[in-house]
């Protein structure tokens, strides 16, 4: 047995008192629950083996009775998985309550009164929940996609242009409401099938706020199709809203209204696409897990992937597969990589959005980075611990680990990335001026001759409208539209700015204001990450310790 196993060799495991085994709906399998929460669907053999774990039957006896074709190592790994799932005495897990943390980056705040709330909601809307409802819903979604295709040019213009504040607030309000309805649809569909949503509330998911409904009880439903319907009920809400918004935009006479509707429709499409990713614990993953009838799919495939990577790097004997499917390892790798990429993207967006917002923004950036490093670092340390205990020799572990660290650092130091400075621009009297907000930490004049891209301040994306080079301009204070720095347009409100340069480009080809990306050259990826994520926020905080004085520093 490996030294980090939960069940030592020769032990007599005992089923936890909180575990209950009952026939699953449909009669084919057995339902294993902990504190009334379904955690697995087991075969008759596994259910009988779990019942036989009375604290007296030892591992060799249990293997002989229920898994004689397995090796002692394979059977011990199976018992260990039971322990990690909280099914064995001494490994019980605390039931999810009002506050729950789920690694790596999910924090839930829940109400435990969800069963009664969804029972009442289900009784209210049950008359309209009919099988034929899927057909008009599908027609609405298909029609909406066709409407988006017909308006492709308007869609591109809407996503790459600023949006008035009123429209931004309206779209945000509709999206928040839709997200609430999305999660409610999961709960209502589960209640309609005979299950009970256990918990509901709000959560921080990969650094972003969201609603949630705990539909674990769907494992009690009689068929895979009914469980898939519970998982897909939420995305269907956003898909239907996307269709309605696109069709309304097709008929809207006002250009401003049409633009807001198209942004709303595209935002809903993005929500659906993200939710259907099977490699993150979103609705697409729940639907796939339900369709395959494989509980804890991500956890098992990630365990297989971690073991495969450990064997390649550190050697040692292979552990029995947690999921006996050919795609277990690649699926597990993607289940680790895709959430990590989402976290990095969310963090990068937060860092960019908070740049230049002063000490408060710097504190938020450093705290977020510390949370991400701690959460991801904990998972990496656990995997390394497995390589240390199960690998083929400590010397190989040290050499391979050192080589991996050196390779990552050297690659980051060698990969060049563009070094650019993003500022605002404004046009006045056929002249394009580069500006920064008054009070900005960096209001230095830009060197002459640098290439610059002039871009729209799009609500979703940005598009280059002109290219030019930096020219000198007298430093002065003036005003500029908010769209020089923000994709939100507020009419009648201007920002106080300082001119730091001009651009040699035809003013008639660009909007009144937008973003300018000045290309300074290139630097290594390591230098860019270190400067953006550590040096800049830390310097902002350290500047509080060195307040400006009336004397220049050279004169002290």
XYZ file of C-alpha atoms in Angstrom:
556
model
C 0.000 0.000 0.000
C 1.265 3.571 -0.616
C 2.246 5.415 2.478
C -0.340 8.196 2.017
C -3.328 5.838 1.815
C -6.343 6.425 4.021
C -6.834 2.681 4.652
C -3.732 0.892 6.001
C -2.942 -2.656 4.904
C -4.761 -5.280 6.952
C -7.394 -2.810 8.144
C -11.050 -3.676 8.643
C -12.902 -0.672 7.198
C -16.253 0.339 8.630
C -18.978 2.223 6.796
C -19.670 5.670 8.253
C -22.849 6.021 10.284
C -23.979 8.857 8.008
C -24.006 6.629 4.892
C -27.293 5.217 3.640
C -27.730 2.739 0.760
C -31.086 2.422 -0.980
C -32.389 1.145 -4.330
C -32.115 3.777 -7.030
C -35.135 4.696 -9.112
C -35.417 2.369 -12.056
C -34.116 -0.642 -10.130
C -30.815 -1.017 -12.024
C -28.434 0.458 -9.473
C -28.180 1.492 -5.832
C -28.025 5.023 -4.468
C -25.332 5.848 -1.902
C -26.013 8.969 0.158
C -24.250 10.775 2.999
C -26.466 12.674 5.438
C -29.289 12.253 2.927
C -27.225 13.740 0.061
C -26.687 11.373 -2.906
C -22.992 10.984 -3.702
C -22.893 7.937 -5.983
C -24.891 5.368 -7.933
C -23.418 1.912 -7.304
C -23.840 -1.570 -8.714
C -25.375 -4.339 -6.625
C -21.906 -5.782 -5.951
C -20.495 -2.481 -4.704
C -23.600 -1.847 -2.571
C -23.270 -5.295 -0.984
C -19.567 -4.694 -0.345
C -20.282 -1.369 1.343
C -22.832 -3.027 3.610
C -20.274 -5.704 4.491
C -17.836 -3.100 5.827
C -18.726 -3.596 9.485
C -15.315 -2.978 11.046
C -14.637 -6.701 11.397
C -14.164 -7.939 7.819
C -10.602 -7.227 6.689
C -9.491 -6.064 3.247
C -8.366 -9.498 2.049
C -11.679 -11.034 3.071
C -13.693 -8.290 1.374
C -11.626 -8.636 -1.789
C -12.103 -12.406 -1.824
C -15.878 -12.046 -1.440
C -16.603 -9.161 -3.784
C -13.616 -8.485 -6.095
C -11.559 -11.617 -6.439
C -10.391 -10.634 -9.943
C -8.702 -7.475 -8.626
C -5.160 -7.341 -7.296
C -4.668 -6.330 -3.645
C -3.330 -2.961 -4.827
C -6.352 -2.311 -7.063
C -8.781 -3.258 -4.308
C -6.944 -1.118 -1.750
C -7.163 1.849 -4.158
C -10.932 1.283 -4.457
C -11.344 1.295 -0.665
C -9.218 4.429 -0.519
C -11.564 6.171 -2.952
C -14.447 5.264 -0.648
C -12.566 6.940 2.167
C -11.855 10.063 0.149
C -15.560 10.254 -0.683
C -16.372 10.326 3.045
C -18.049 6.883 3.077
C -15.835 5.266 5.735
C -15.727 5.747 9.483
C -13.055 8.303 10.354
C -13.198 10.064 6.975
C -16.652 11.642 7.286
C -17.145 15.002 5.645
C -19.129 17.832 7.078
C -22.381 18.309 5.176
C -22.627 21.485 3.110
C -24.403 24.194 5.082
C -24.970 27.916 4.898
C -21.293 28.595 4.121
C -19.279 26.200 1.962
C -15.863 26.384 0.319
C -15.214 24.172 -2.702
C -11.667 24.113 -4.055
C -10.108 25.674 -5.876
C -12.044 28.968 -5.972
C -15.733 28.633 -5.096
C -17.352 30.098 -1.977
C -21.087 29.539 -1.416
C -23.534 31.359 0.860
C -26.792 29.417 0.986
C -30.238 29.238 2.485
C -31.363 25.830 3.755
C -35.033 26.650 3.127
C -34.727 25.928 -0.603
C -36.885 22.745 -0.561
C -39.975 24.606 0.677
C -39.362 27.584 -1.626
C -39.093 25.414 -4.743
C -42.084 23.297 -3.749
C -44.252 26.428 -3.699
C -42.724 27.741 -6.943
C -43.283 24.399 -8.642
C -46.952 24.267 -7.618
C -47.416 27.749 -9.072
C -45.931 27.085 -12.528
C -46.640 23.357 -12.879
C -49.625 23.938 -15.249
C -47.281 25.269 -17.975
C -44.617 22.568 -17.585
C -45.631 20.262 -20.423
C -43.638 18.130 -22.829
C -44.712 20.159 -25.855
C -42.989 23.231 -24.369
C -39.641 22.087 -25.772
C -40.745 22.645 -29.388
C -41.609 26.367 -29.252
C -38.506 26.838 -27.095
C -36.330 25.174 -29.754
C -37.973 27.239 -32.506
C -37.285 30.413 -30.544
C -33.610 29.537 -30.096
C -33.090 28.591 -33.750
C -34.912 31.715 -34.922
C -32.789 33.879 -32.661
C -29.555 32.408 -34.019
C -30.762 33.038 -37.558
C -31.599 36.642 -36.613
C -28.074 37.142 -35.242
C -26.584 35.847 -38.492
C -28.750 38.219 -40.527
C -27.563 41.128 -38.372
C -23.878 40.119 -38.330
C -22.596 43.577 -39.295
C -24.769 45.275 -36.672
C -23.598 42.737 -34.087
C -19.940 43.533 -34.817
C -20.600 47.268 -34.553
C -22.547 46.871 -31.276
C -19.840 44.774 -29.587
C -16.991 47.083 -30.619
C -18.660 50.396 -29.706
C -19.274 52.127 -26.367
C -22.693 51.597 -24.824
C -24.664 54.377 -23.113
C -24.831 54.056 -19.329
C -28.609 53.597 -19.348
C -28.276 50.690 -21.775
C -25.441 49.160 -19.745
C -27.548 49.260 -16.597
C -30.544 47.831 -18.444
C -28.546 44.947 -19.954
C -26.891 44.223 -16.594
C -30.264 44.165 -14.812
C -31.739 41.774 -17.382
C -28.693 39.486 -17.176
C -28.824 39.351 -13.378
C -32.538 38.537 -13.534
C -31.903 35.904 -16.201
C -29.200 34.299 -14.062
C -31.649 34.089 -11.166
C -34.271 32.503 -13.441
C -31.565 30.211 -14.882
C -30.797 28.751 -11.454
C -34.473 28.621 -10.510
C -35.122 26.575 -13.659
C -32.724 23.907 -12.366
C -34.611 23.719 -9.081
C -38.078 23.729 -10.623
C -37.143 21.022 -13.143
C -35.761 18.889 -10.318
C -38.913 19.396 -8.247
C -41.045 18.575 -11.294
C -39.185 15.283 -11.633
C -39.741 14.384 -7.979
C -36.469 15.593 -6.422
C -35.774 18.261 -3.808
C -33.305 21.129 -4.295
C -31.363 21.143 -1.012
C -29.672 24.531 -0.971
C -29.739 27.767 -2.942
C -27.954 31.077 -2.672
C -25.123 33.195 -4.029
C -21.492 32.332 -4.539
C -18.135 33.583 -5.722
C -17.220 31.368 -8.689
C -13.739 31.889 -10.162
C -13.623 35.429 -8.736
C -17.086 36.320 -10.084
C -20.469 36.519 -8.295
C -23.237 34.096 -9.281
C -26.406 32.407 -8.045
C -26.578 28.660 -7.479
C -29.046 25.874 -6.672
C -27.860 22.535 -5.282
C -29.475 19.836 -7.460
C -27.466 16.871 -6.162
C -30.788 15.174 -5.439
C -31.153 14.673 -9.213
C -29.316 11.375 -8.728
C -32.585 10.097 -7.259
C -34.452 10.644 -10.535
C -35.403 7.478 -12.439
C -33.584 8.050 -15.730
C -30.497 9.632 -17.197
C -32.666 11.782 -19.474
C -34.483 13.322 -16.509
C -31.162 14.190 -14.873
C -29.877 15.734 -18.109
C -33.034 17.860 -18.321
C -32.328 19.255 -14.851
C -28.800 20.220 -15.922
C -29.835 21.827 -19.227
C -32.879 23.708 -17.896
C -30.693 26.643 -16.864
C -28.846 27.162 -20.175
C -32.208 26.877 -21.936
C -33.314 30.054 -20.130
C -30.368 32.079 -21.447
C -30.693 30.514 -24.901
C -34.361 31.500 -25.068
C -33.572 35.034 -23.887
C -30.859 35.295 -26.565
C -33.437 34.311 -29.179
C -36.025 36.807 -27.949
C -33.484 39.661 -27.853
C -32.149 38.886 -31.344
C -35.638 38.694 -32.871
C -36.676 41.935 -31.153
C -33.504 43.626 -32.439
C -34.440 42.558 -35.957
C -37.729 44.427 -35.609
C -36.539 47.407 -33.504
C -36.690 50.720 -35.448
C -34.423 52.662 -33.063
C -30.657 52.073 -33.646
C -29.839 52.542 -29.939
C -32.434 50.004 -28.844
C -31.259 47.582 -31.518
C -27.653 47.891 -30.314
C -28.591 47.195 -26.675
C -30.695 44.168 -27.671
C -27.854 42.744 -29.771
C -25.393 43.145 -26.884
C -27.878 41.385 -24.588
C -28.372 38.546 -27.072
C -24.625 38.030 -27.546
C -24.060 38.117 -23.782
C -26.645 35.347 -23.353
C -25.015 33.290 -26.100
C -21.674 33.642 -24.297
C -23.291 32.508 -21.030
C -24.704 29.416 -22.746
C -21.379 28.571 -24.402
C -19.499 28.929 -21.111
C -22.092 26.910 -19.207
C -21.865 24.017 -21.644
C -18.108 23.554 -21.147
C -17.782 19.967 -19.860
C -14.404 20.525 -18.176
C -15.646 22.896 -15.469
C -18.312 22.224 -12.854
C -20.897 24.037 -14.944
C -24.148 22.777 -16.427
C -22.490 21.057 -19.392
C -20.403 18.945 -17.036
C -23.444 18.034 -14.931
C -25.322 17.030 -18.107
C -22.417 14.879 -19.324
C -21.971 13.250 -15.924
C -25.693 12.500 -15.777
C -25.816 11.129 -19.326
C -22.900 8.781 -18.629
C -24.216 7.875 -15.169
C -20.732 8.535 -13.758
C -20.800 10.538 -10.495
C -17.750 12.668 -9.615
C -16.525 12.477 -13.209
C -14.058 15.373 -12.968
C -12.554 14.224 -9.690
C -11.977 10.694 -10.952
C -10.517 11.723 -14.310
C -8.282 14.319 -12.663
C -7.012 11.609 -10.300
C -6.202 9.428 -13.325
C -4.481 12.337 -15.073
C -2.462 13.205 -11.958
C -1.361 9.582 -11.606
C -0.390 9.337 -15.288
C 1.632 12.548 -15.115
C 3.268 11.405 -11.877
C 4.347 8.111 -13.468
C 5.774 9.882 -16.542
C 7.794 12.339 -14.469
C 8.653 10.533 -11.253
C 8.173 6.869 -12.133
C 6.644 4.332 -9.794
C 3.856 1.824 -10.102
C 0.610 2.834 -11.744
C -2.506 3.155 -9.626
C -5.762 1.492 -10.735
C -7.919 3.703 -12.932
C -10.586 5.667 -11.089
C -12.599 5.744 -14.334
C -12.258 2.824 -16.709
C -12.638 4.774 -19.980
C -10.005 5.453 -22.623
C -10.524 9.224 -22.457
C -10.154 9.502 -18.679
C -6.610 10.963 -18.710
C -7.123 13.598 -21.469
C -10.449 14.594 -19.942
C -8.773 14.926 -16.541
C -5.991 17.081 -18.012
C -8.524 19.417 -19.626
C -10.529 19.473 -16.380
C -7.447 20.898 -14.674
C -6.279 23.202 -17.477
C -9.586 24.833 -18.491
C -10.591 26.039 -14.978
C -7.034 27.294 -14.461
C -7.269 29.252 -17.709
C -10.604 30.746 -16.616
C -9.094 31.782 -13.294
C -6.093 33.359 -15.031
C -8.357 35.194 -17.471
C -10.537 36.504 -14.631
C -7.470 37.591 -12.692
C -5.932 39.286 -15.729
C -9.191 41.136 -16.372
C -9.300 42.280 -12.748
C -5.672 43.444 -12.861
C -6.272 45.453 -16.052
C -9.505 46.921 -14.748
C -7.982 47.974 -11.415
C -4.748 49.351 -12.871
C -4.384 53.029 -12.120
C -7.163 53.090 -9.509
C -4.796 53.915 -6.652
C -3.920 52.126 -3.404
C -7.388 50.595 -3.008
C -7.175 48.869 -6.372
C -3.608 47.751 -5.646
C -4.735 46.085 -2.415
C -7.547 44.241 -4.213
C -5.131 43.034 -6.917
C -2.580 41.721 -4.427
C -5.253 40.010 -2.321
C -6.804 38.322 -5.378
C -3.396 37.137 -6.533
C -2.591 35.769 -3.085
C -5.903 33.848 -3.003
C -5.295 32.346 -6.456
C -1.703 31.384 -5.654
C -2.771 29.774 -2.355
C -5.673 27.820 -3.911
C -3.759 26.560 -6.946
C -0.564 26.083 -4.955
C -2.353 23.786 -2.500
C -3.416 21.477 -5.348
C 0.092 21.469 -6.828
C 1.664 20.691 -3.446
C -0.714 17.754 -2.963
C 0.224 16.366 -6.345
C 3.937 16.798 -5.598
C 3.429 15.009 -2.293
C 2.057 12.031 -4.235
C 5.136 12.085 -6.477
C 7.395 12.205 -3.416
C 5.769 9.208 -1.717
C 4.911 7.096 -4.759
C 7.730 7.979 -7.170
C 10.721 5.851 -8.037
C 13.348 7.383 -5.771
C 13.801 10.721 -4.028
C 16.779 11.703 -6.191
C 14.702 11.447 -9.355
C 11.938 13.504 -7.733
C 14.350 16.317 -6.804
C 16.095 16.346 -10.194
C 12.858 16.280 -12.216
C 11.213 18.947 -10.036
C 14.250 21.219 -10.338
C 14.338 20.672 -14.108
C 10.626 21.519 -14.418
C 10.999 24.738 -12.437
C 14.091 25.736 -14.432
C 12.336 24.977 -17.741
C 9.300 27.076 -16.834
C 11.416 30.022 -15.644
C 13.729 29.879 -18.682
C 10.788 29.661 -21.086
C 9.063 32.614 -19.441
C 12.312 34.594 -19.572
C 12.855 33.742 -23.263
C 9.344 34.193 -24.682
C 8.967 37.778 -25.949
C 5.703 39.664 -25.534
C 4.712 43.071 -26.720
C 5.375 45.931 -24.307
C 2.671 48.511 -24.701
C 1.109 51.404 -22.829
C -2.638 51.947 -23.064
C -3.892 55.531 -22.871
C -6.865 57.446 -24.185
C -7.229 59.596 -27.276
C -9.537 62.415 -28.243
C -10.041 64.318 -31.472
C -10.460 68.078 -31.648
C -9.967 70.498 -34.552
C -8.713 67.693 -36.848
C -6.031 66.826 -34.317
C -5.677 63.587 -32.394
C -4.263 63.927 -28.888
C -3.164 61.215 -26.467
C -4.410 61.769 -22.921
C -4.354 60.266 -19.430
C -6.629 61.141 -16.486
C -5.457 64.022 -14.322
C -3.774 62.552 -11.258
C -2.646 59.418 -13.090
C 0.423 57.750 -11.617
C 2.108 57.917 -15.033
C 1.584 61.157 -16.946
C 4.965 61.244 -18.656
C 5.115 62.547 -22.220
C 5.456 59.759 -24.774
C 8.652 59.521 -26.868
C 8.296 60.678 -30.481
C 8.030 58.185 -33.324
C 6.498 55.248 -31.433
C 3.822 53.311 -33.368
C 0.312 53.636 -31.949
C -2.992 51.857 -32.642
C -6.193 53.860 -32.229
C -9.079 51.638 -31.140
C -12.742 51.877 -30.264
C -13.729 51.501 -26.596
C -15.969 48.521 -27.276
C -18.329 47.186 -24.624
C -17.067 43.652 -25.404
C -14.214 43.939 -27.883
C -12.041 46.602 -29.474
C -11.208 47.163 -33.111
C -8.348 49.168 -34.595
C -9.677 52.132 -36.568
C -6.377 53.817 -37.469
C -2.632 53.507 -37.015
C -0.063 56.248 -36.697
C 3.031 57.409 -34.843
C 3.428 59.511 -31.724
C 4.212 63.203 -32.230
C 5.156 65.804 -29.599
C 2.388 67.929 -28.128
C 2.389 70.682 -25.492
C 1.450 69.307 -22.079
C -1.829 70.835 -20.975
C -4.985 70.017 -19.047
C -8.276 69.651 -20.888
C -11.379 67.457 -20.902
C -12.274 64.322 -22.847
C -15.320 62.041 -23.142
C -15.386 59.100 -20.735
C -15.154 56.782 -23.744
C -11.450 57.633 -23.914
C -10.995 55.266 -20.956
C -14.265 53.367 -20.563
C -16.679 51.456 -22.836
C -19.562 53.153 -21.021
C -20.825 56.367 -22.591
C -22.258 59.047 -20.302
C -23.469 62.034 -22.262
C -22.729 65.430 -20.810
C -20.013 64.080 -18.505
C -16.327 64.588 -19.325
C -13.085 63.602 -17.623
C -10.258 65.955 -16.749
C -7.229 64.781 -18.708
C -3.609 65.722 -19.388
C -2.250 65.700 -22.937
C 0.922 63.589 -23.236
C 1.325 63.461 -27.035
C -0.343 63.603 -30.410
C -0.823 61.133 -33.249
C 0.059 61.531 -36.898
C -3.114 60.055 -38.423
C -6.166 61.442 -40.251
C -8.662 62.583 -37.601
C -11.657 61.998 -39.839
C -11.123 58.212 -39.729
C -11.461 57.849 -35.959
C -14.278 58.405 -33.427
C -14.354 61.394 -31.089
C -12.610 59.396 -28.349
C -11.283 55.924 -27.711
C -8.336 53.878 -26.507
C -4.792 54.141 -27.859
C -2.205 51.390 -27.567
C 1.331 52.769 -27.817
C 3.868 50.071 -28.714
C 7.053 50.522 -26.675
C 8.883 47.443 -27.940
C 9.021 44.006 -26.362
C 10.059 42.321 -23.130
C 10.039 38.804 -21.759
C 6.877 37.157 -20.509
C 8.466 36.783 -17.068
C 9.297 40.489 -16.891
C 5.810 41.474 -18.091
C 4.021 39.275 -15.532
C 6.302 40.359 -12.694
C 5.940 44.049 -13.539
C 2.167 43.994 -14.073
C 1.143 41.688 -11.238
C 3.718 42.474 -8.554
C 5.842 45.573 -9.116
C 3.104 47.981 -10.206
C 0.556 47.272 -7.418
C 3.326 46.994 -4.812
C 4.841 50.292 -5.955
C 1.446 51.952 -5.668
C 1.197 50.850 -2.039
C 4.805 51.782 -1.259
C 4.188 55.263 -2.653
C 1.987 55.892 0.394
C 5.111 55.636 2.529
C 6.893 58.268 0.419
C 4.440 61.157 -0.040
C 5.464 63.905 -2.455
C 7.077 67.060 -1.038
C 7.508 70.514 -2.391
C 11.228 69.857 -2.954
C 12.491 67.701 -5.774
C 14.251 64.568 -4.611
C 17.557 65.693 -6.150
C 17.557 68.723 -3.841
C 17.257 66.756 -0.572
